[in-house]
Amino acid sequence: MTAISVSRRKLGAFMLTAATIAALSASFAAADENSVRVLRSPVGTFQGLYIAEQQGYFKEKGLKVEVKVGGAPSQNIAQLQAGQADVIMSGSFDLVAAAAQGLPVYAVLNTQDQGEVATTGLMTPPGSPIKTLADLKGKKIGMPGIQSTQGLMIYRALERAGMTKSDVTLVNLPFDAMIESAEKGNVDAIAPIGLFFSLAQSKGFGELKEAYQEIQGTPAVIFASSRDWVGKNKETLKAFNEAMQKAYDYGNEHPEAVRAVDSAQTKMPPDYIKTRYIAPFVAGFQRDKWEAAIKDMAKFGFIPRVPALSDFVWEDAPK
């Protein structure tokens, strides 16, 4: 059994029901001039938002930024399309999938690249007999979104090992359910993200490191907006990006500020927060790495066509 590709899905996968939209409408105040309603990632790389607020960078730019905790990447894209947020955090490849289907979305700012030290990867529970990619044949792999960075990582790694996507079953799981699912044997391996990746490491999960190498250098979690909002709020968005870049610089120089946000905004164990690896914040996109990955997304059936970067990357996004 294999994953269903995005090309077989309908645009409705990114849309919300009327009831859900109505419920969401109360979650954000009506937008004012120079206000930005942000849906952040629930799993990490969001610390810059709180640092920008705490250090007064948003205030310096005359911005009123309201931050809410979002959901999975595709859910945040759906809320963006429904007008329930101005800027969202989403997976870089989830945004590509939306753009490939014609949704008017723009990547406007990066948060982190898949750097030298992994913040995601292919992991197995303690005691697992899976030691190589070949051992995955016939196994189930849990991940937060099949048409995702992690899905591409798995398929690229399998291809390099002489296997195909039909050799495994990818299972879509919530961020916070993957570790427990693997521990209970419901899936044989997982591809967690951010804080949950580090938590799996602390629990003694093994890692097939060759998988992560397949996506190294590509954008991880990004900020995105709708073309309509960008077109009407270019100066506001430029100010938001400038404030965030200052927050990135501050966070990279003061890791204790990042850990303080972790303590205030997550339920991760204090001892883990004190010692976890903090990947550097990066504002610009490595466009060549991203373009190569997009071509492979089409090859593996994640998207129906290869969109040009200019179709979904804002022209004023940091280089």
PDB file of C-alpha atoms in Angstrom:
ATOM      1  CA  MET A   1       0.000   0.000   0.000  1.00  0.00           C
ATOM      2  CA  THR A   2       1.473   3.365  -0.917  1.00  0.00           C
ATOM      3  CA  ALA A   3       0.807   7.005  -0.115  1.00  0.00           C
ATOM      4  CA  ILE A   4      -1.845   8.855  -2.074  1.00  0.00           C
ATOM      5  CA  SER A   5      -0.124  11.604  -4.060  1.00  0.00           C
ATOM      6  CA  VAL A   6      -1.171  15.219  -3.997  1.00  0.00           C
ATOM      7  CA  SER A   7      -1.948  14.977  -7.687  1.00  0.00           C
ATOM      8  CA  ARG A   8      -4.888  12.740  -6.768  1.00  0.00           C
ATOM      9  CA  ARG A   9      -6.183  15.050  -4.130  1.00  0.00           C
ATOM     10  CA  LYS A  10      -8.546  17.935  -4.649  1.00  0.00           C
ATOM     11  CA  LEU A  11      -8.117  21.536  -3.632  1.00  0.00           C
ATOM     12  CA  GLY A  12     -10.640  20.797  -0.946  1.00  0.00           C
ATOM     13  CA  ALA A  13      -7.893  19.101   1.050  1.00  0.00           C
ATOM     14  CA  PHE A  14      -6.639  22.581   1.809  1.00  0.00           C
ATOM     15  CA  MET A  15     -10.063  24.117   2.455  1.00  0.00           C
ATOM     16  CA  LEU A  16     -12.186  24.280   5.576  1.00  0.00           C
ATOM     17  CA  THR A  17     -15.805  23.442   6.234  1.00  0.00           C
ATOM     18  CA  ALA A  18     -18.179  26.335   6.823  1.00  0.00           C
ATOM     19  CA  ALA A  19     -18.593  25.329  10.454  1.00  0.00           C
ATOM     20  CA  THR A  20     -14.858  25.242  11.037  1.00  0.00           C
ATOM     21  CA  ILE A  21     -14.391  28.640   9.417  1.00  0.00           C
ATOM     22  CA  ALA A  22     -17.120  30.074  11.619  1.00  0.00           C
ATOM     23  CA  ALA A  23     -15.416  28.685  14.698  1.00  0.00           C
ATOM     24  CA  LEU A  24     -12.078  30.098  13.645  1.00  0.00           C
ATOM     25  CA  SER A  25     -13.446  33.555  12.948  1.00  0.00           C
ATOM     26  CA  ALA A  26     -13.598  34.284  16.657  1.00  0.00           C
ATOM     27  CA  SER A  27      -9.998  33.252  17.307  1.00  0.00           C
ATOM     28  CA  PHE A  28      -8.454  36.388  15.832  1.00  0.00           C
ATOM     29  CA  ALA A  29      -9.461  39.985  16.279  1.00  0.00           C
ATOM     30  CA  ALA A  30     -10.334  41.924  13.132  1.00  0.00           C
ATOM     31  CA  ALA A  31      -7.228  43.102  11.358  1.00  0.00           C
ATOM     32  CA  ASP A  32      -6.233  46.767  11.760  1.00  0.00           C
ATOM     33  CA  GLU A  33      -3.737  48.733   9.724  1.00  0.00           C
ATOM     34  CA  ASN A  34      -0.177  47.535  10.483  1.00  0.00           C
ATOM     35  CA  SER A  35      -1.552  44.483  12.284  1.00  0.00           C
ATOM     36  CA  VAL A  36      -0.406  40.954  11.467  1.00  0.00           C
ATOM     37  CA  ARG A  37      -2.316  37.868  12.581  1.00  0.00           C
ATOM     38  CA  VAL A  38       0.133  34.957  12.726  1.00  0.00           C
ATOM     39  CA  LEU A  39      -0.518  31.244  13.043  1.00  0.00           C
ATOM     40  CA  ARG A  40       2.673  29.703  14.330  1.00  0.00           C
ATOM     41  CA  SER A  41       4.047  26.197  14.124  1.00  0.00           C
ATOM     42  CA  PRO A  42       3.136  23.988  17.093  1.00  0.00           C
ATOM     43  CA  VAL A  43       6.440  22.091  17.069  1.00  0.00           C
ATOM     44  CA  GLY A  44       9.294  24.582  16.972  1.00  0.00           C
ATOM     45  CA  THR A  45      11.130  27.337  15.060  1.00  0.00           C
ATOM     46  CA  PHE A  46       8.524  29.819  16.292  1.00  0.00           C
ATOM     47  CA  GLN A  47      10.733  31.351  18.985  1.00  0.00           C
ATOM     48  CA  GLY A  48      11.665  34.363  16.839  1.00  0.00           C
ATOM     49  CA  LEU A  49       8.081  35.640  17.059  1.00  0.00           C
ATOM     50  CA  TYR A  50       8.217  35.890  20.836  1.00  0.00           C
ATOM     51  CA  ILE A  51      11.736  37.283  20.851  1.00  0.00           C
ATOM     52  CA  ALA A  52      10.663  40.033  18.427  1.00  0.00           C
ATOM     53  CA  GLU A  53       7.804  40.929  20.773  1.00  0.00           C
ATOM     54  CA  GLN A  54       9.912  40.782  23.924  1.00  0.00           C
ATOM     55  CA  GLN A  55      12.749  42.856  22.477  1.00  0.00           C
ATOM     56  CA  GLY A  56      10.387  45.460  21.082  1.00  0.00           C
ATOM     57  CA  TYR A  57      11.273  44.852  17.433  1.00  0.00           C
ATOM     58  CA  PHE A  58       7.627  44.727  16.338  1.00  0.00           C
ATOM     59  CA  LYS A  59       6.895  47.911  18.267  1.00  0.00           C
ATOM     60  CA  GLU A  60       9.865  49.645  16.638  1.00  0.00           C
ATOM     61  CA  LYS A  61       8.282  48.916  13.265  1.00  0.00           C
ATOM     62  CA  GLY A  62       4.856  50.126  14.378  1.00  0.00           C
ATOM     63  CA  LEU A  63       3.377  46.628  14.149  1.00  0.00           C
ATOM     64  CA  LYS A  64       0.687  44.921  16.164  1.00  0.00           C
ATOM     65  CA  VAL A  65       1.395  41.200  15.907  1.00  0.00           C
ATOM     66  CA  GLU A  66      -1.043  38.653  17.299  1.00  0.00           C
ATOM     67  CA  VAL A  67       0.273  35.101  17.524  1.00  0.00           C
ATOM     68  CA  LYS A  68      -1.889  31.995  17.782  1.00  0.00           C
ATOM     69  CA  VAL A  69      -0.796  28.354  17.885  1.00  0.00           C
ATOM     70  CA  GLY A  70      -1.591  26.669  14.580  1.00  0.00           C
ATOM     71  CA  GLY A  71      -1.768  23.054  13.523  1.00  0.00           C
ATOM     72  CA  ALA A  72      -0.208  20.865  10.864  1.00  0.00           C
ATOM     73  CA  PRO A  73       1.178  22.663   7.794  1.00  0.00           C
ATOM     74  CA  SER A  74      -1.797  21.890   5.541  1.00  0.00           C
ATOM     75  CA  GLN A  75      -4.193  23.027   8.271  1.00  0.00           C
ATOM     76  CA  ASN A  76      -2.435  26.374   8.537  1.00  0.00           C
ATOM     77  CA  ILE A  77      -2.597  26.768   4.757  1.00  0.00           C
ATOM     78  CA  ALA A  78      -6.330  26.108   4.908  1.00  0.00           C
ATOM     79  CA  GLN A  79      -6.788  28.785   7.546  1.00  0.00           C
ATOM     80  CA  LEU A  80      -4.768  31.212   5.457  1.00  0.00           C
ATOM     81  CA  GLN A  81      -7.005  30.569   2.463  1.00  0.00           C
ATOM     82  CA  ALA A  82     -10.064  31.073   4.656  1.00  0.00           C
ATOM     83  CA  GLY A  83      -8.802  34.510   5.691  1.00  0.00           C
ATOM     84  CA  GLN A  84      -8.350  33.520   9.329  1.00  0.00           C
ATOM     85  CA  ALA A  85      -4.694  34.589   9.405  1.00  0.00           C
ATOM     86  CA  ASP A  86      -2.437  37.001   7.549  1.00  0.00           C
ATOM     87  CA  VAL A  87       0.823  35.072   7.927  1.00  0.00           C
ATOM     88  CA  ILE A  88       1.280  31.410   8.776  1.00  0.00           C
ATOM     89  CA  MET A  89       4.100  29.024   9.509  1.00  0.00           C
ATOM     90  CA  SER A  90       4.068  25.944   7.293  1.00  0.00           C
ATOM     91  CA  GLY A  91       6.318  23.274   5.900  1.00  0.00           C
ATOM     92  CA  SER A  92       8.255  24.388   2.829  1.00  0.00           C
ATOM     93  CA  PHE A  93       7.090  21.425   0.744  1.00  0.00           C
ATOM     94  CA  ASP A  94       3.506  21.693   1.947  1.00  0.00           C
ATOM     95  CA  LEU A  95       3.462  25.208   0.537  1.00  0.00           C
ATOM     96  CA  VAL A  96       4.875  23.935  -2.761  1.00  0.00           C
ATOM     97  CA  ALA A  97       2.103  21.329  -2.914  1.00  0.00           C
ATOM     98  CA  ALA A  98      -0.491  24.063  -2.417  1.00  0.00           C
ATOM     99  CA  ALA A  99       1.107  26.290  -5.070  1.00  0.00           C
ATOM    100  CA  ALA A 100       1.327  23.392  -7.543  1.00  0.00           C
ATOM    101  CA  GLN A 101      -2.437  23.039  -7.297  1.00  0.00           C
ATOM    102  CA  GLY A 102      -2.963  26.718  -7.999  1.00  0.00           C
ATOM    103  CA  LEU A 103      -3.523  28.117  -4.522  1.00  0.00           C
ATOM    104  CA  PRO A 104      -2.381  31.780  -4.363  1.00  0.00           C
ATOM    105  CA  VAL A 105       0.252  31.455  -1.658  1.00  0.00           C
ATOM    106  CA  TYR A 106       3.641  33.058  -1.161  1.00  0.00           C
ATOM    107  CA  ALA A 107       6.658  31.999   0.878  1.00  0.00           C
ATOM    108  CA  VAL A 108       7.772  35.250   2.516  1.00  0.00           C
ATOM    109  CA  LEU A 109      10.434  34.325   5.095  1.00  0.00           C
ATOM    110  CA  ASN A 110      12.475  31.305   6.109  1.00  0.00           C
ATOM    111  CA  THR A 111      13.036  30.197   9.699  1.00  0.00           C
ATOM    112  CA  GLN A 112      15.680  27.481   9.470  1.00  0.00           C
ATOM    113  CA  ASP A 113      17.336  25.281   6.883  1.00  0.00           C
ATOM    114  CA  GLN A 114      17.799  21.565   7.257  1.00  0.00           C
ATOM    115  CA  GLY A 115      21.324  22.189   8.518  1.00  0.00           C
ATOM    116  CA  GLU A 116      24.405  20.206   9.423  1.00  0.00           C
ATOM    117  CA  VAL A 117      22.780  19.056  12.652  1.00  0.00           C
ATOM    118  CA  ALA A 118      19.479  17.317  11.955  1.00  0.00           C
ATOM    119  CA  THR A 119      16.188  18.545  13.399  1.00  0.00           C
ATOM    120  CA  THR A 120      14.232  15.803  11.642  1.00  0.00           C
ATOM    121  CA  GLY A 121      15.071  12.345  10.380  1.00  0.00           C
ATOM    122  CA  LEU A 122      14.083   8.711  10.077  1.00  0.00           C
ATOM    123  CA  MET A 123      13.995   7.112  13.513  1.00  0.00           C
ATOM    124  CA  THR A 124      13.283   3.702  15.018  1.00  0.00           C
ATOM    125  CA  PRO A 125      12.172   2.858  18.571  1.00  0.00           C
ATOM    126  CA  PRO A 126      14.596   1.356  21.088  1.00  0.00           C
ATOM    127  CA  GLY A 127      15.237  -2.300  20.413  1.00  0.00           C
ATOM    128  CA  SER A 128      14.061  -2.142  16.801  1.00  0.00           C
ATOM    129  CA  PRO A 129      15.565  -4.730  14.424  1.00  0.00           C
ATOM    130  CA  ILE A 130      15.593  -2.099  11.660  1.00  0.00           C
ATOM    131  CA  LYS A 131      19.212  -1.110  11.131  1.00  0.00           C
ATOM    132  CA  THR A 132      19.320  -0.240   7.420  1.00  0.00           C
ATOM    133  CA  LEU A 133      16.978   1.211   4.820  1.00  0.00           C
ATOM    134  CA  ALA A 134      16.592  -2.272   3.317  1.00  0.00           C
ATOM    135  CA  ASP A 135      15.104  -3.434   6.623  1.00  0.00           C
ATOM    136  CA  LEU A 136      12.172  -1.058   6.037  1.00  0.00           C
ATOM    137  CA  LYS A 137      10.675  -3.221   3.295  1.00  0.00           C
ATOM    138  CA  GLY A 138       7.065  -3.960   4.174  1.00  0.00           C
ATOM    139  CA  LYS A 139       7.172  -1.669   7.201  1.00  0.00           C
ATOM    140  CA  LYS A 140       5.041   1.293   8.303  1.00  0.00           C
ATOM    141  CA  ILE A 141       6.559   4.762   8.743  1.00  0.00           C
ATOM    142  CA  GLY A 142       4.709   7.454  10.678  1.00  0.00           C
ATOM    143  CA  MET A 143       5.119  11.113   9.722  1.00  0.00           C
ATOM    144  CA  PRO A 144       3.272  14.436  10.040  1.00  0.00           C
ATOM    145  CA  GLY A 145       1.993  14.734   6.487  1.00  0.00           C
ATOM    146  CA  ILE A 146       2.887  12.377   3.665  1.00  0.00           C
ATOM    147  CA  GLN A 147       3.250  15.081   0.996  1.00  0.00           C
ATOM    148  CA  SER A 148       5.955  16.746   3.044  1.00  0.00           C
ATOM    149  CA  THR A 149       9.655  17.262   3.554  1.00  0.00           C
ATOM    150  CA  GLN A 150       9.723  13.973   5.416  1.00  0.00           C
ATOM    151  CA  GLY A 151       7.868  12.133   2.655  1.00  0.00           C
ATOM    152  CA  LEU A 152      10.372  13.338   0.076  1.00  0.00           C
ATOM    153  CA  MET A 153      13.225  12.405   2.402  1.00  0.00           C
ATOM    154  CA  ILE A 154      11.948   8.835   2.683  1.00  0.00           C
ATOM    155  CA  TYR A 155      11.323   8.347  -1.033  1.00  0.00           C
ATOM    156  CA  ARG A 156      14.696   9.779  -2.032  1.00  0.00           C
ATOM    157  CA  ALA A 157      16.449   7.561   0.516  1.00  0.00           C
ATOM    158  CA  LEU A 158      14.572   4.461  -0.658  1.00  0.00           C
ATOM    159  CA  GLU A 159      15.449   5.170  -4.279  1.00  0.00           C
ATOM    160  CA  ARG A 160      19.120   5.521  -3.410  1.00  0.00           C
ATOM    161  CA  ALA A 161      18.928   2.148  -1.617  1.00  0.00           C
ATOM    162  CA  GLY A 162      17.433   0.483  -4.696  1.00  0.00           C
ATOM    163  CA  MET A 163      13.890   0.411  -3.334  1.00  0.00           C
ATOM    164  CA  THR A 164      10.644   2.149  -4.308  1.00  0.00           C
ATOM    165  CA  LYS A 165       7.845   3.887  -2.448  1.00  0.00           C
ATOM    166  CA  SER A 166       5.710   0.764  -2.853  1.00  0.00           C
ATOM    167  CA  ASP A 167       8.094  -1.064  -0.508  1.00  0.00           C
ATOM    168  CA  VAL A 168       6.810   0.873   2.530  1.00  0.00           C
ATOM    169  CA  THR A 169       3.558   2.297   3.878  1.00  0.00           C
ATOM    170  CA  LEU A 170       3.566   5.909   5.016  1.00  0.00           C
ATOM    171  CA  VAL A 171       1.141   6.710   7.834  1.00  0.00           C
ATOM    172  CA  ASN A 172      -0.038  10.263   8.529  1.00  0.00           C
ATOM    173  CA  LEU A 173       0.154  10.934  12.288  1.00  0.00           C
ATOM    174  CA  PRO A 174      -0.187  14.025  14.512  1.00  0.00           C
ATOM    175  CA  PHE A 175       3.082  15.577  15.684  1.00  0.00           C
ATOM    176  CA  ASP A 176       2.583  14.492  19.280  1.00  0.00           C
ATOM    177  CA  ALA A 177       1.431  10.940  18.490  1.00  0.00           C
ATOM    178  CA  MET A 178       4.403   9.633  16.513  1.00  0.00           C
ATOM    179  CA  ILE A 179       6.694   8.696  19.371  1.00  0.00           C
ATOM    180  CA  GLU A 180       3.983   6.860  21.292  1.00  0.00           C
ATOM    181  CA  SER A 181       2.797   5.108  18.110  1.00  0.00           C
ATOM    182  CA  ALA A 182       6.298   3.764  17.517  1.00  0.00           C
ATOM    183  CA  GLU A 183       6.739   2.755  21.144  1.00  0.00           C
ATOM    184  CA  LYS A 184       3.474   0.793  20.996  1.00  0.00           C
ATOM    185  CA  GLY A 185       4.427  -0.886  17.721  1.00  0.00           C
ATOM    186  CA  ASN A 186       1.664   0.728  15.665  1.00  0.00           C
ATOM    187  CA  VAL A 187       4.339   1.918  13.230  1.00  0.00           C
ATOM    188  CA  ASP A 188       7.852   0.589  12.738  1.00  0.00           C
ATOM    189  CA  ALA A 189       9.641   3.895  12.216  1.00  0.00           C
ATOM    190  CA  ILE A 190       8.845   7.608  12.412  1.00  0.00           C
ATOM    191  CA  ALA A 191      10.000  10.905  10.941  1.00  0.00           C
ATOM    192  CA  PRO A 192       9.440  13.445  13.745  1.00  0.00           C
ATOM    193  CA  ILE A 193      10.123  17.168  13.496  1.00  0.00           C
ATOM    194  CA  GLY A 194      11.786  19.763  15.703  1.00  0.00           C
ATOM    195  CA  LEU A 195      11.223  19.335  19.409  1.00  0.00           C
ATOM    196  CA  PHE A 196       9.695  15.881  18.898  1.00  0.00           C
ATOM    197  CA  PHE A 197      12.786  14.756  16.971  1.00  0.00           C
ATOM    198  CA  SER A 198      14.961  15.799  19.911  1.00  0.00           C
ATOM    199  CA  LEU A 199      12.578  14.171  22.359  1.00  0.00           C
ATOM    200  CA  ALA A 200      12.800  10.890  20.435  1.00  0.00           C
ATOM    201  CA  GLN A 201      16.581  11.104  20.645  1.00  0.00           C
ATOM    202  CA  SER A 202      16.365  11.579  24.406  1.00  0.00           C
ATOM    203  CA  LYS A 203      14.163   8.473  24.605  1.00  0.00           C
ATOM    204  CA  GLY A 204      16.817   6.330  22.946  1.00  0.00           C
ATOM    205  CA  PHE A 205      15.373   6.126  19.440  1.00  0.00           C
ATOM    206  CA  GLY A 206      17.846   5.119  16.748  1.00  0.00           C
ATOM    207  CA  GLU A 207      18.346   7.077  13.535  1.00  0.00           C
ATOM    208  CA  LEU A 208      19.011   6.013   9.954  1.00  0.00           C
ATOM    209  CA  LYS A 209      21.183   9.032   9.256  1.00  0.00           C
ATOM    210  CA  GLU A 210      21.437   8.508   5.510  1.00  0.00           C
ATOM    211  CA  ALA A 211      17.801   9.540   5.150  1.00  0.00           C
ATOM    212  CA  TYR A 212      18.295  13.052   6.504  1.00  0.00           C
ATOM    213  CA  GLN A 213      21.098  13.723   4.038  1.00  0.00           C
ATOM    214  CA  GLU A 214      18.514  13.633   1.254  1.00  0.00           C
ATOM    215  CA  ILE A 215      16.956  16.927   2.369  1.00  0.00           C
ATOM    216  CA  GLN A 216      19.910  18.713   3.952  1.00  0.00           C
ATOM    217  CA  GLY A 217      20.063  22.346   2.859  1.00  0.00           C
ATOM    218  CA  THR A 218      16.392  22.694   1.997  1.00  0.00           C
ATOM    219  CA  PRO A 219      14.122  25.115   3.914  1.00  0.00           C
ATOM    220  CA  ALA A 220      12.476  23.590   6.967  1.00  0.00           C
ATOM    221  CA  VAL A 221       9.545  25.553   8.399  1.00  0.00           C
ATOM    222  CA  ILE A 222       8.745  28.840   6.664  1.00  0.00           C
ATOM    223  CA  PHE A 223       6.464  31.842   6.929  1.00  0.00           C
ATOM    224  CA  ALA A 224       3.868  32.214   4.187  1.00  0.00           C
ATOM    225  CA  SER A 225       1.028  34.506   3.229  1.00  0.00           C
ATOM    226  CA  SER A 226      -1.624  34.863   0.550  1.00  0.00           C
ATOM    227  CA  ARG A 227      -0.920  36.801  -2.632  1.00  0.00           C
ATOM    228  CA  ASP A 228      -3.904  39.025  -1.918  1.00  0.00           C
ATOM    229  CA  TRP A 229      -2.699  40.019   1.570  1.00  0.00           C
ATOM    230  CA  VAL A 230       0.860  40.531   0.363  1.00  0.00           C
ATOM    231  CA  GLY A 231      -0.336  42.735  -2.485  1.00  0.00           C
ATOM    232  CA  LYS A 232      -2.298  44.956  -0.099  1.00  0.00           C
ATOM    233  CA  ASN A 233       0.242  44.992   2.747  1.00  0.00           C
ATOM    234  CA  LYS A 234       3.731  45.033   1.217  1.00  0.00           C
ATOM    235  CA  GLU A 235       5.141  47.640   3.594  1.00  0.00           C
ATOM    236  CA  THR A 236       3.648  45.902   6.615  1.00  0.00           C
ATOM    237  CA  LEU A 237       5.159  42.595   5.511  1.00  0.00           C
ATOM    238  CA  LYS A 238       8.548  44.197   4.878  1.00  0.00           C
ATOM    239  CA  ALA A 239       8.447  45.645   8.393  1.00  0.00           C
ATOM    240  CA  PHE A 240       7.455  42.256   9.807  1.00  0.00           C
ATOM    241  CA  ASN A 241      10.383  40.565   8.033  1.00  0.00           C
ATOM    242  CA  GLU A 242      12.833  43.230   9.229  1.00  0.00           C
ATOM    243  CA  ALA A 243      11.670  42.779  12.817  1.00  0.00           C
ATOM    244  CA  MET A 244      11.923  39.004  12.511  1.00  0.00           C
ATOM    245  CA  GLN A 245      15.428  39.172  11.076  1.00  0.00           C
ATOM    246  CA  LYS A 246      16.495  41.235  14.083  1.00  0.00           C
ATOM    247  CA  ALA A 247      14.895  38.594  16.303  1.00  0.00           C
ATOM    248  CA  TYR A 248      16.780  35.876  14.428  1.00  0.00           C
ATOM    249  CA  ASP A 249      20.078  37.680  15.016  1.00  0.00           C
ATOM    250  CA  TYR A 250      19.259  38.114  18.688  1.00  0.00           C
ATOM    251  CA  GLY A 251      18.208  34.485  19.095  1.00  0.00           C
ATOM    252  CA  ASN A 252      21.352  33.224  17.353  1.00  0.00           C
ATOM    253  CA  GLU A 253      23.478  35.324  19.717  1.00  0.00           C
ATOM    254  CA  HIS A 254      21.451  34.602  22.859  1.00  0.00           C
ATOM    255  CA  PRO A 255      20.386  30.927  22.975  1.00  0.00           C
ATOM    256  CA  GLU A 256      19.107  31.470  26.514  1.00  0.00           C
ATOM    257  CA  ALA A 257      16.344  33.635  25.031  1.00  0.00           C
ATOM    258  CA  VAL A 258      15.287  30.748  22.791  1.00  0.00           C
ATOM    259  CA  ARG A 259      15.238  28.369  25.755  1.00  0.00           C
ATOM    260  CA  ALA A 260      13.133  30.851  27.730  1.00  0.00           C
ATOM    261  CA  VAL A 261      10.525  30.801  24.951  1.00  0.00           C
ATOM    262  CA  ASP A 262      10.626  26.995  24.963  1.00  0.00           C
ATOM    263  CA  SER A 263       9.908  27.019  28.699  1.00  0.00           C
ATOM    264  CA  ALA A 264       7.006  29.447  28.339  1.00  0.00           C
ATOM    265  CA  GLN A 265       5.423  28.057  25.179  1.00  0.00           C
ATOM    266  CA  THR A 266       5.975  24.280  25.258  1.00  0.00           C
ATOM    267  CA  LYS A 267       5.441  21.376  27.637  1.00  0.00           C
ATOM    268  CA  MET A 268       8.869  19.890  27.027  1.00  0.00           C
ATOM    269  CA  PRO A 269      10.784  18.716  30.122  1.00  0.00           C
ATOM    270  CA  PRO A 270      12.948  21.465  31.687  1.00  0.00           C
ATOM    271  CA  ASP A 271      16.079  19.306  31.658  1.00  0.00           C
ATOM    272  CA  TYR A 272      15.623  18.688  27.955  1.00  0.00           C
ATOM    273  CA  ILE A 273      15.082  22.388  27.203  1.00  0.00           C
ATOM    274  CA  LYS A 274      18.313  23.267  29.005  1.00  0.00           C
ATOM    275  CA  THR A 275      20.427  21.002  26.816  1.00  0.00           C
ATOM    276  CA  ARG A 276      18.669  20.665  23.469  1.00  0.00           C
ATOM    277  CA  TYR A 277      20.448  21.646  20.278  1.00  0.00           C
ATOM    278  CA  ILE A 278      19.252  24.987  18.915  1.00  0.00           C
ATOM    279  CA  ALA A 279      19.507  25.252  15.141  1.00  0.00           C
ATOM    280  CA  PRO A 280      20.416  28.727  13.862  1.00  0.00           C
ATOM    281  CA  PHE A 281      17.646  30.903  12.486  1.00  0.00           C
ATOM    282  CA  VAL A 282      18.005  31.667   8.762  1.00  0.00           C
ATOM    283  CA  ALA A 283      15.900  34.269   6.940  1.00  0.00           C
ATOM    284  CA  GLY A 284      16.770  33.542   3.294  1.00  0.00           C
ATOM    285  CA  PHE A 285      16.006  30.519   1.136  1.00  0.00           C
ATOM    286  CA  GLN A 286      18.611  28.250  -0.505  1.00  0.00           C
ATOM    287  CA  ARG A 287      16.764  28.408  -3.790  1.00  0.00           C
ATOM    288  CA  ASP A 288      18.898  25.856  -5.672  1.00  0.00           C
ATOM    289  CA  LYS A 289      18.317  23.156  -3.021  1.00  0.00           C
ATOM    290  CA  TRP A 290      14.621  23.944  -2.974  1.00  0.00           C
ATOM    291  CA  GLU A 291      14.287  23.818  -6.763  1.00  0.00           C
ATOM    292  CA  ALA A 292      15.966  20.403  -6.946  1.00  0.00           C
ATOM    293  CA  ALA A 293      13.655  19.087  -4.244  1.00  0.00           C
ATOM    294  CA  ILE A 294      10.586  20.414  -6.054  1.00  0.00           C
ATOM    295  CA  LYS A 295      11.537  18.503  -9.197  1.00  0.00           C
ATOM    296  CA  ASP A 296      11.720  15.310  -7.157  1.00  0.00           C
ATOM    297  CA  MET A 297       8.353  16.064  -5.569  1.00  0.00           C
ATOM    298  CA  ALA A 298       6.862  15.908  -9.060  1.00  0.00           C
ATOM    299  CA  LYS A 299       8.841  12.775  -9.905  1.00  0.00           C
ATOM    300  CA  PHE A 300       7.483  10.941  -6.863  1.00  0.00           C
ATOM    301  CA  GLY A 301       3.922  12.076  -7.531  1.00  0.00           C
ATOM    302  CA  PHE A 302       3.581  14.531  -4.649  1.00  0.00           C
ATOM    303  CA  ILE A 303       2.590  17.373  -6.975  1.00  0.00           C
ATOM    304  CA  PRO A 304       0.989  17.474 -10.441  1.00  0.00           C
ATOM    305  CA  ARG A 305       3.486  19.953 -11.896  1.00  0.00           C
ATOM    306  CA  VAL A 306       6.724  21.777 -11.101  1.00  0.00           C
ATOM    307  CA  PRO A 307       5.927  25.387 -10.193  1.00  0.00           C
ATOM    308  CA  ALA A 308       8.564  28.054 -10.716  1.00  0.00           C
ATOM    309  CA  LEU A 309       9.922  29.622  -7.539  1.00  0.00           C
ATOM    310  CA  SER A 310       8.649  32.975  -8.777  1.00  0.00           C
ATOM    311  CA  ASP A 311       5.127  31.513  -8.665  1.00  0.00           C
ATOM    312  CA  PHE A 312       5.162  31.079  -4.900  1.00  0.00           C
ATOM    313  CA  VAL A 313       8.182  32.911  -3.422  1.00  0.00           C
ATOM    314  CA  TRP A 314       7.565  36.587  -2.764  1.00  0.00           C
ATOM    315  CA  GLU A 315       9.897  38.756  -4.802  1.00  0.00           C
ATOM    316  CA  ASP A 316      10.939  40.713  -1.690  1.00  0.00           C
ATOM    317  CA  ALA A 317      11.618  37.641   0.448  1.00  0.00           C
ATOM    318  CA  PRO A 318      15.145  37.659   1.938  1.00  0.00           C
ATOM    319  CA  LYS A 319      17.744  36.240  -0.423  1.00  0.00           C
TER     320      LYS A 319
END
